[in-house]
Amino acid sequence: MSDVVAASAGQRIYLDKQTPDAYRAFVRAAQTVRTAADAAGLDRILVELVNLRVSQLNGCAYCLDTHTRAALAVGETPRRLGVLAAWRDTALFTPRERAALALAEATTHPAEADAQERAYAEAREVLDDAELSAVVWVAIAINAFNRVSVLSKHPVRPS
């Protein structure tokens, strides 16, 4: 680790605490997204799978901890959570979940245009307009929270 990196690691601020009004606005937006997901008929397990997969891609330990506990609380199984990073290689996920996960990945990595187009086309086959929109908004919201937590280095504390 370079001296500059080591020095900056000790100087991290919690962005949510430093600028609470901006963070509260993000929280309100996330609440609106959750309402839209509920209205679209997305079940909480699918929403938590999206939150987890995006958090895996972004390497956000804090959000992974938070949403693993949330997924388990709404009935997700440890087995499926254990293979979520390799969801394409297992038959444990439904076509709707697979479409949502692919769309969430495409939302997280928008520069991969071909993958984004494939994911969108696949999602259109199994998700209606409201569901597709809600999945994208869930992915956008968790991406934002991932960035706050990763850059703030929010800790995962023992229970």
mmCIF file of C-alpha atoms in Angstrom, residues 23-111:
data_model
loop_
_atom_site.group_PDB
_atom_site.id
_atom_site.type_symbol
_atom_site.label_atom_id
_atom_site.label_comp_id
_atom_site.label_asym_id
_atom_site.label_seq_id
_atom_site.Cartn_x
_atom_site.Cartn_y
_atom_site.Cartn_z
ATOM 1 C CA TYR A 23 -28.230 11.281 2.138
ATOM 2 C CA ARG A 24 -31.802 11.821 3.364
ATOM 3 C CA ALA A 25 -32.785 12.732 -0.213
ATOM 4 C CA PHE A 26 -31.283 9.404 -1.373
ATOM 5 C CA VAL A 27 -33.230 7.589 1.339
ATOM 6 C CA ARG A 28 -36.467 9.267 0.231
ATOM 7 C CA ALA A 29 -35.731 8.302 -3.382
ATOM 8 C CA ALA A 30 -35.085 4.713 -2.288
ATOM 9 C CA GLN A 31 -38.419 4.691 -0.444
ATOM 10 C CA THR A 32 -40.134 5.862 -3.627
ATOM 11 C CA VAL A 33 -38.361 3.104 -5.573
ATOM 12 C CA ARG A 34 -39.512 0.518 -3.014
ATOM 13 C CA THR A 35 -43.091 1.767 -3.357
ATOM 14 C CA ALA A 36 -42.814 1.490 -7.153
ATOM 15 C CA ALA A 37 -41.399 -2.043 -6.860
ATOM 16 C CA ASP A 38 -44.263 -3.041 -4.560
ATOM 17 C CA ALA A 39 -46.824 -1.453 -6.916
ATOM 18 C CA ALA A 40 -45.286 -3.295 -9.869
ATOM 19 C CA GLY A 41 -45.701 -6.573 -8.008
ATOM 20 C CA LEU A 42 -42.016 -7.348 -7.505
ATOM 21 C CA ASP A 43 -41.665 -9.610 -4.519
ATOM 22 C CA ARG A 44 -39.192 -8.675 -1.812
ATOM 23 C CA ILE A 45 -36.979 -11.667 -2.553
ATOM 24 C CA LEU A 46 -36.447 -10.523 -6.148
ATOM 25 C CA VAL A 47 -35.719 -6.978 -4.973
ATOM 26 C CA GLU A 48 -33.184 -8.244 -2.430
ATOM 27 C CA LEU A 49 -31.540 -10.459 -5.077
ATOM 28 C CA VAL A 50 -31.072 -7.361 -7.231
ATOM 29 C CA ASN A 51 -29.699 -5.417 -4.252
ATOM 30 C CA LEU A 52 -27.284 -8.235 -3.464
ATOM 31 C CA ARG A 53 -26.092 -8.861 -7.008
ATOM 32 C CA VAL A 54 -25.377 -5.172 -7.618
ATOM 33 C CA SER A 55 -23.611 -4.957 -4.260
ATOM 34 C CA GLN A 56 -21.496 -7.990 -5.218
ATOM 35 C CA LEU A 57 -20.485 -6.317 -8.469
ATOM 36 C CA ASN A 58 -19.595 -3.119 -6.633
ATOM 37 C CA GLY A 59 -17.770 -4.871 -3.797
ATOM 38 C CA CYS A 60 -19.863 -3.203 -1.101
ATOM 39 C CA ALA A 61 -19.434 -5.254 2.066
ATOM 40 C CA TYR A 62 -21.770 -3.051 4.094
ATOM 41 C CA CYS A 63 -24.650 -3.387 1.606
ATOM 42 C CA LEU A 64 -23.974 -7.108 1.158
ATOM 43 C CA ASP A 65 -24.322 -7.584 4.907
ATOM 44 C CA THR A 66 -27.457 -5.447 5.106
ATOM 45 C CA HIS A 67 -29.222 -7.065 2.141
ATOM 46 C CA THR A 68 -28.195 -10.626 2.982
ATOM 47 C CA ARG A 69 -29.939 -10.210 6.322
ATOM 48 C CA ALA A 70 -32.938 -8.596 4.584
ATOM 49 C CA ALA A 71 -33.144 -11.413 2.006
ATOM 50 C CA LEU A 72 -33.049 -14.083 4.696
ATOM 51 C CA ALA A 73 -35.726 -12.198 6.658
ATOM 52 C CA VAL A 74 -38.127 -12.305 3.683
ATOM 53 C CA GLY A 75 -37.562 -16.016 3.055
ATOM 54 C CA GLU A 76 -34.590 -16.316 0.710
ATOM 55 C CA THR A 77 -32.523 -19.445 1.233
ATOM 56 C CA PRO A 78 -28.860 -19.595 2.184
ATOM 57 C CA ARG A 79 -28.301 -21.985 -0.733
ATOM 58 C CA ARG A 80 -29.461 -19.500 -3.367
ATOM 59 C CA LEU A 81 -27.590 -16.666 -1.681
ATOM 60 C CA GLY A 82 -24.454 -18.803 -1.750
ATOM 61 C CA VAL A 83 -24.599 -19.200 -5.537
ATOM 62 C CA LEU A 84 -25.941 -15.769 -6.444
ATOM 63 C CA ALA A 85 -22.597 -14.628 -7.865
ATOM 64 C CA ALA A 86 -22.845 -17.520 -10.354
ATOM 65 C CA TRP A 87 -26.590 -17.271 -11.018
ATOM 66 C CA ARG A 88 -26.152 -17.925 -14.739
ATOM 67 C CA ASP A 89 -24.621 -21.317 -13.999
ATOM 68 C CA THR A 90 -27.457 -22.745 -11.909
ATOM 69 C CA ALA A 91 -31.110 -23.578 -12.395
ATOM 70 C CA LEU A 92 -32.012 -22.264 -8.926
ATOM 71 C CA PHE A 93 -33.349 -18.939 -10.212
ATOM 72 C CA THR A 94 -36.628 -18.407 -12.065
ATOM 73 C CA PRO A 95 -36.802 -16.804 -15.517
ATOM 74 C CA ARG A 96 -38.106 -13.581 -13.909
ATOM 75 C CA GLU A 97 -35.246 -13.529 -11.415
ATOM 76 C CA ARG A 98 -32.714 -14.260 -14.142
ATOM 77 C CA ALA A 99 -34.083 -11.427 -16.279
ATOM 78 C CA ALA A 100 -34.001 -9.045 -13.305
ATOM 79 C CA LEU A 101 -30.432 -10.039 -12.397
ATOM 80 C CA ALA A 102 -29.214 -9.571 -15.972
ATOM 81 C CA LEU A 103 -30.941 -6.183 -16.166
ATOM 82 C CA ALA A 104 -29.433 -5.155 -12.809
ATOM 83 C CA GLU A 105 -25.968 -6.112 -14.056
ATOM 84 C CA ALA A 106 -26.526 -4.146 -17.265
ATOM 85 C CA THR A 107 -27.641 -1.138 -15.208
ATOM 86 C CA THR A 108 -24.509 -1.429 -13.082
ATOM 87 C CA HIS A 109 -22.207 -1.685 -16.117
ATOM 88 C CA PRO A 110 -23.970 0.492 -18.718
ATOM 89 C CA ALA A 111 -20.867 0.845 -20.901
#
